[in-house]
Amino acid sequence: MLSTLLSGVIVVTSWQAQAELTKLDEVVAIVNEEVILASDVNTLTHSVTTRATKAGQTLPSQDVLTQQALDKLIIDSLQLQMAKKMGMRISNAQLEDTLDNIAKGNDQTVEQLRQSVVADGGNFSDYKEEVRIQILTNEVQRMQMRRRITISDQDVDNLMAIIDEQGQKNRQYRVNHIMLRVPNDADNETMEAIQTKITGIQTQLNEGASFSNLALALSAGPKALDGGDWGWMNINEMPTLFAEAVTNAKKGDIIGPIRSGAGLHIIKVADMRGVETVLTKEVNARHILVKPSVILSDDKAQALLNDYLARIKSGDAEFADLAKAYSDDTGSAVKGGELGWADPNIYVPAFKLALKDLKKGEISPAFRSSHGWHIVQLIDRRTQDTTEKANRQKAWQLLYNRRAAEESQAWLNELKQEAYIRILDNES
């Protein structure tokens, strides 16, 4: 009797466990030909809850959170289906690069990132898959937005003009000034002499002569005794001649000679404040890329580059010649592997890291990136004032973000309207 009862308990317990497992994995939504399971929703809500709790954020009610998670999974499913139709995929190398960037953003190694995920109760394999999906959906959205959003050069110019006009209110210039007086009755000979004199002053300034010394010795301007220094002024405070001269000027610019009713002027923008200056450390490098394939293994690709490196170092071959003959980067191969001046941050992490400590003319050991195997030579480094370029990019990004917020939602709504979506009520 007891054994029968225990058997019954075991059967009931086993059935209940199976029923709970079945309930956990029940289908909660159908999206075209794909399904979303309750376990998918639970996993996402758990992940969001863990992150929010860690960040001290307030969460909505469980019902609202569950609905938001389901909505996200439906949108993700539609985008992944689109990516599949387009043949898009995220390689393991791309995923590893992204994980490396995430870890660096948290001042961690990838291993420390894995430990953090596990410590929060997560599974690192699930986390990696979540990242892979995020990369893929971001790529799909970017492609769609590029098709739907058009930003012209004129749009960027107009916004830059507005931003610059607003910035002028807070921008201040320290202006230096030299003036040579021109008499009202000056004849041609006098004018030529004054012109020759101011041209000579400008030449001395361009060669590095002290502006204040020349102003003190030669200027007839009102600030001559101060070395031509007018101090700090904004556009509205300075003479019209100065305001027109410094518009679009950069720190250190020497402007002139400029003719006015009073004489000939040279103006220097000695300093600026209230304006952001972007200085970018750029590198010029050349590389040889060998892509592994079905025929060429990883080891053989690395061995080929080690052979090229040995030939270059022994003097048997030139880097540029080998790049032209053997590099799989066809765009740079025709230029002897040269990539041109660039911010190293545009390169994938492995390539950027390889360049980081190279000295001028030095060649790296063979290394692997998401593109294949490389050797890279640093041609030179420089620091460039990229303020204008950065401001254009900032204006473009502002316009893009403004339109993308509207277009992205419109596109997602269209995507949902064109799809077959059925939410299942599993309680009935």
XYZ file of C-alpha atoms in Angstrom:
428
model
C 0.000 0.000 0.000
C 2.794 2.399 1.004
C 4.786 1.570 -2.103
C 1.707 2.199 -4.254
C 1.137 5.551 -2.537
C 4.793 6.567 -2.969
C 4.609 5.501 -6.600
C 1.566 7.692 -7.029
C 3.320 10.633 -5.365
C 6.312 10.172 -7.641
C 4.080 10.022 -10.706
C 2.130 13.133 -9.632
C 5.323 14.995 -8.723
C 6.890 14.019 -12.028
C 3.769 15.112 -13.914
C 3.683 18.448 -12.069
C 7.348 19.083 -12.852
C 6.737 18.262 -16.509
C 3.641 20.488 -16.515
C 5.667 23.390 -15.059
C 8.414 22.808 -17.617
C 5.833 22.764 -20.394
C 4.262 25.928 -19.037
C 7.652 27.603 -18.854
C 8.305 26.904 -22.535
C 4.812 27.558 -23.867
C 4.422 29.724 -26.964
C 3.261 33.227 -26.052
C 3.436 34.827 -29.508
C 3.696 33.912 -33.183
C 5.619 36.324 -35.403
C 5.274 35.309 -39.045
C 6.796 31.816 -39.016
C 8.732 32.290 -35.783
C 7.567 31.780 -32.207
C 8.356 33.508 -28.925
C 8.393 31.344 -25.802
C 7.526 32.236 -22.240
C 11.092 31.317 -21.309
C 12.377 33.986 -23.749
C 10.247 36.614 -22.006
C 11.327 35.401 -18.547
C 15.012 35.472 -19.512
C 14.765 39.034 -20.831
C 12.775 40.356 -17.839
C 15.279 38.734 -15.472
C 18.193 40.352 -17.341
C 16.535 43.783 -17.302
C 15.612 43.456 -13.624
C 19.153 42.481 -12.652
C 20.714 45.414 -14.538
C 18.164 47.912 -13.208
C 18.592 46.739 -9.623
C 22.369 46.994 -9.923
C 22.059 50.537 -11.322
C 19.551 51.558 -8.633
C 16.797 52.194 -11.211
C 13.060 51.940 -10.501
C 11.213 49.300 -12.518
C 7.560 49.340 -13.639
C 5.098 46.710 -12.428
C 5.733 43.092 -13.409
C 2.832 43.133 -15.903
C 4.156 46.258 -17.627
C 7.721 44.893 -17.649
C 6.541 41.586 -19.131
C 4.595 43.416 -21.861
C 7.614 45.606 -22.687
C 9.830 42.525 -22.901
C 7.353 40.796 -25.228
C 7.134 43.896 -27.450
C 10.936 44.025 -27.701
C 11.169 40.326 -28.561
C 8.557 40.766 -31.312
C 10.453 43.710 -32.808
C 13.765 41.837 -32.516
C 12.232 38.802 -34.212
C 10.973 40.882 -37.140
C 14.375 42.537 -37.567
C 16.227 39.229 -37.330
C 13.917 37.758 -39.944
C 14.718 40.693 -42.212
C 18.449 40.244 -41.569
C 18.131 36.559 -42.481
C 16.393 37.393 -45.774
C 19.176 39.874 -46.572
C 21.845 37.290 -45.800
C 23.297 39.339 -42.949
C 25.223 37.616 -40.196
C 27.570 38.573 -37.361
C 30.815 36.618 -37.388
C 32.470 35.331 -34.234
C 35.317 37.783 -34.853
C 32.880 40.751 -34.955
C 31.237 39.498 -31.768
C 34.592 39.154 -30.006
C 35.568 42.686 -31.070
C 32.307 44.047 -29.644
C 32.720 42.149 -26.368
C 36.254 43.513 -26.141
C 34.923 47.078 -26.583
C 32.190 46.511 -23.971
C 34.769 45.204 -21.512
C 37.134 48.131 -22.149
C 34.248 50.553 -21.658
C 33.840 49.059 -18.184
C 37.621 49.056 -17.543
C 37.569 45.252 -17.672
C 39.023 42.374 -19.613
C 36.613 40.039 -21.414
C 37.232 37.448 -18.693
C 36.304 39.996 -16.009
C 33.179 40.845 -18.019
C 32.255 37.145 -18.067
C 32.745 36.927 -14.313
C 30.511 39.991 -13.804
C 27.716 38.443 -15.878
C 27.950 35.162 -13.945
C 28.104 36.997 -10.595
C 24.825 38.739 -11.509
C 23.223 35.334 -12.026
C 23.479 35.356 -15.819
C 24.825 32.905 -18.358
C 27.695 34.241 -20.466
C 26.645 32.243 -23.536
C 23.184 33.816 -23.320
C 24.793 37.220 -22.811
C 26.937 36.769 -25.936
C 23.873 35.770 -27.944
C 22.064 38.857 -26.635
C 24.983 41.016 -27.806
C 25.054 39.282 -31.202
C 21.331 39.962 -31.677
C 21.808 43.598 -30.639
C 24.605 44.073 -33.190
C 22.496 42.515 -35.925
C 19.329 44.508 -35.159
C 21.397 47.714 -34.977
C 22.849 46.947 -38.409
C 19.382 46.300 -39.870
C 18.109 49.587 -38.419
C 21.128 51.513 -39.709
C 20.617 50.142 -43.214
C 16.936 51.078 -43.155
C 17.622 54.570 -41.797
C 20.281 55.203 -44.462
C 17.649 54.433 -47.088
C 14.977 56.611 -45.494
C 17.004 59.615 -44.299
C 18.683 62.070 -46.660
C 20.840 64.858 -45.232
C 22.272 67.318 -47.754
C 25.413 69.411 -47.419
C 23.134 72.457 -47.392
C 21.226 71.047 -44.395
C 24.527 70.658 -42.529
C 25.744 74.133 -43.550
C 22.497 75.736 -42.343
C 22.637 74.019 -38.948
C 26.342 74.846 -38.544
C 25.574 78.508 -39.235
C 22.875 78.510 -36.529
C 25.155 76.769 -34.024
C 28.013 79.142 -34.846
C 25.776 82.190 -34.475
C 24.632 80.966 -31.059
C 28.224 80.171 -30.087
C 29.405 83.662 -31.042
C 27.500 85.069 -28.050
C 29.761 83.211 -25.626
C 32.933 83.178 -27.712
C 35.694 85.622 -26.778
C 38.815 86.581 -28.685
C 42.071 88.101 -27.512
C 43.018 90.361 -30.405
C 46.422 91.873 -31.193
C 46.569 94.775 -33.636
C 49.105 96.754 -35.642
C 48.064 99.778 -37.675
C 50.046 101.963 -40.060
C 48.329 105.328 -40.539
C 47.662 106.472 -44.114
C 47.509 110.282 -44.564
C 44.367 111.594 -46.264
C 46.507 113.279 -48.929
C 48.862 110.310 -49.476
C 50.170 110.086 -53.041
C 51.095 106.877 -54.866
C 54.704 106.993 -53.712
C 53.658 107.326 -50.041
C 51.115 104.494 -50.426
C 53.732 102.211 -51.957
C 56.118 102.934 -49.088
C 53.427 102.180 -46.469
C 52.418 99.025 -48.352
C 56.033 97.852 -48.486
C 56.431 98.550 -44.778
C 53.343 96.596 -43.709
C 54.251 93.704 -46.009
C 57.636 93.584 -44.269
C 55.922 93.532 -40.859
C 53.677 90.682 -41.963
C 56.693 88.719 -43.212
C 58.444 89.146 -39.851
C 55.318 87.973 -37.998
C 55.004 84.903 -40.228
C 58.645 84.111 -39.446
C 57.916 84.189 -35.693
C 58.775 87.757 -34.690
C 57.180 89.113 -31.514
C 53.868 90.798 -32.296
C 53.998 92.985 -29.181
C 57.523 94.212 -29.956
C 56.601 95.173 -33.529
C 53.366 96.819 -32.363
C 55.219 98.816 -29.705
C 57.834 99.956 -32.219
C 55.769 100.537 -35.360
C 52.011 100.641 -34.715
C 49.998 103.855 -34.774
C 46.985 102.068 -33.287
C 45.326 103.037 -29.963
C 46.814 100.018 -28.148
C 50.371 100.380 -29.436
C 51.782 101.018 -25.953
C 50.148 97.762 -24.801
C 51.939 95.844 -27.568
C 48.805 95.988 -29.705
C 46.859 93.863 -27.188
C 43.149 94.744 -27.051
C 42.444 92.112 -24.383
C 39.410 89.829 -24.318
C 36.332 90.842 -26.345
C 33.336 89.142 -27.891
C 32.086 89.952 -31.379
C 29.657 92.593 -30.121
C 32.299 94.445 -28.110
C 35.018 94.758 -30.743
C 35.307 97.228 -33.644
C 33.512 96.157 -36.816
C 36.863 95.779 -38.591
C 37.982 93.235 -35.981
C 34.625 91.433 -35.903
C 34.694 90.863 -39.651
C 38.340 89.764 -39.544
C 38.035 87.180 -36.755
C 34.880 85.522 -38.099
C 35.838 81.912 -38.994
C 39.425 82.568 -37.818
C 41.383 80.155 -35.614
C 43.715 80.764 -32.709
C 47.078 81.986 -33.987
C 45.769 83.265 -37.335
C 47.387 86.470 -38.641
C 44.957 88.410 -40.807
C 45.775 91.253 -43.160
C 46.841 93.675 -44.371
C 43.308 95.143 -44.242
C 42.554 98.664 -45.568
C 40.264 101.043 -43.670
C 39.687 104.780 -43.688
C 42.308 105.134 -40.942
C 45.094 103.071 -42.509
C 46.422 99.535 -43.036
C 45.932 96.894 -40.324
C 47.274 93.522 -39.298
C 45.202 91.545 -36.797
C 46.216 88.446 -34.868
C 43.883 86.105 -32.984
C 46.194 85.605 -30.006
C 43.775 83.379 -28.115
C 40.154 82.216 -27.998
C 37.881 80.946 -25.260
C 34.322 79.718 -25.129
C 34.953 77.653 -28.256
C 35.692 73.953 -28.460
C 38.867 73.044 -30.300
C 39.238 69.435 -31.401
C 42.785 68.165 -31.791
C 43.099 64.665 -33.214
C 46.191 62.493 -33.058
C 46.340 60.870 -36.474
C 48.490 58.091 -37.881
C 49.572 57.250 -41.397
C 50.252 53.552 -41.804
C 50.608 50.851 -44.420
C 49.673 47.207 -44.045
C 49.570 43.848 -45.750
C 46.417 41.779 -45.220
C 46.122 38.036 -45.801
C 42.642 36.566 -45.424
C 42.360 32.916 -44.356
C 40.078 30.814 -46.544
C 39.044 27.222 -47.197
C 42.301 26.809 -49.090
C 44.512 28.966 -46.851
C 44.435 28.053 -43.163
C 44.991 30.498 -40.305
C 48.435 29.036 -39.639
C 49.493 29.320 -43.282
C 48.252 32.923 -43.483
C 50.312 33.809 -40.413
C 53.342 31.962 -41.824
C 53.076 33.921 -45.094
C 53.153 37.237 -43.243
C 56.099 36.123 -41.117
C 57.924 35.313 -44.362
C 57.099 38.777 -45.805
C 58.284 40.384 -42.557
C 61.590 38.509 -42.688
C 62.159 39.544 -46.324
C 61.473 43.215 -45.493
C 63.796 43.209 -42.483
C 66.591 41.490 -44.409
C 66.349 44.043 -47.215
C 65.310 41.465 -49.811
C 61.970 43.180 -50.433
C 60.189 46.502 -49.916
C 57.011 46.669 -47.823
C 55.150 48.604 -50.538
C 56.104 46.110 -53.272
C 54.906 43.139 -51.226
C 51.664 44.955 -50.383
C 51.003 45.636 -54.067
C 51.682 42.023 -54.976
C 50.083 40.096 -52.111
C 47.771 42.185 -49.883
C 44.110 41.134 -49.878
C 43.095 44.727 -49.086
C 42.719 45.743 -52.723
C 41.904 49.368 -51.857
C 45.255 50.020 -50.162
C 47.321 47.445 -52.118
C 47.489 49.677 -55.196
C 49.048 52.375 -52.964
C 51.656 50.044 -51.525
C 49.424 49.234 -48.562
C 49.189 52.877 -47.468
C 45.988 53.765 -45.606
C 46.466 57.533 -45.431
C 46.090 59.852 -42.455
C 43.383 58.708 -40.056
C 42.273 58.729 -36.444
C 43.392 55.285 -35.163
C 40.025 54.933 -33.389
C 38.385 54.156 -36.748
C 40.287 50.863 -36.941
C 39.164 47.572 -35.410
C 40.607 47.009 -31.886
C 43.372 44.583 -32.896
C 44.648 46.937 -35.631
C 44.486 49.978 -33.361
C 46.364 48.076 -30.649
C 49.084 46.994 -33.092
C 49.693 50.649 -34.053
C 49.593 51.970 -30.490
C 53.256 51.552 -29.490
C 54.927 51.508 -32.909
C 57.630 54.086 -33.586
C 57.985 55.855 -36.925
C 59.115 53.332 -39.566
C 58.611 50.342 -37.248
C 56.733 47.215 -38.397
C 54.494 45.131 -36.140
C 54.664 41.345 -35.744
C 51.927 39.433 -37.595
C 48.583 39.773 -35.777
C 44.996 38.648 -36.255
C 41.983 40.978 -36.556
C 38.393 40.363 -37.596
C 39.502 40.951 -41.215
C 42.372 38.438 -41.262
C 46.125 38.451 -40.627
C 48.165 41.673 -40.927
C 51.530 43.248 -40.589
C 51.455 47.042 -40.269
C 54.132 49.720 -40.567
C 53.763 53.143 -38.957
C 54.754 55.802 -41.496
C 54.248 58.827 -39.213
C 52.112 60.489 -36.525
C 50.701 64.021 -36.354
C 48.255 66.146 -34.360
C 45.651 67.911 -36.464
C 43.107 70.597 -35.675
C 39.970 68.774 -36.780
C 37.493 71.232 -35.243
C 35.801 72.015 -38.567
C 35.456 68.333 -39.449
C 34.215 67.478 -35.944
C 31.657 70.302 -36.045
C 30.332 69.144 -39.415
C 30.058 65.600 -38.110
C 28.311 66.845 -34.972
C 25.816 68.864 -37.058
C 25.192 65.879 -39.353
C 24.680 63.597 -36.341
C 22.232 66.055 -34.746
C 20.168 66.136 -37.952
C 20.366 62.359 -38.309
C 19.339 61.710 -34.688
C 16.453 64.156 -34.961
C 15.089 62.434 -38.064
C 16.041 58.902 -37.039
C 13.908 59.084 -33.897
C 10.840 59.710 -36.060
C 11.795 57.476 -38.983
C 12.819 54.552 -36.799
C 9.435 54.428 -35.079
C 7.606 54.839 -38.398
C 9.620 51.992 -39.919
C 9.027 49.684 -36.935
C 5.295 50.422 -37.110
C 5.281 49.538 -40.821
C 7.235 46.374 -40.069
C 4.645 45.280 -37.506
C 1.704 46.192 -39.743
C 3.060 44.099 -42.614
C 3.765 41.079 -40.393
C 1.548 38.318 -39.034
C 1.641 38.740 -35.242
C -0.556 36.748 -32.890
C -0.395 37.073 -29.105
C -1.609 33.854 -27.440
C -3.680 33.874 -24.269
C -2.429 30.759 -22.540
C -4.602 31.107 -19.489
C -7.852 30.347 -21.341
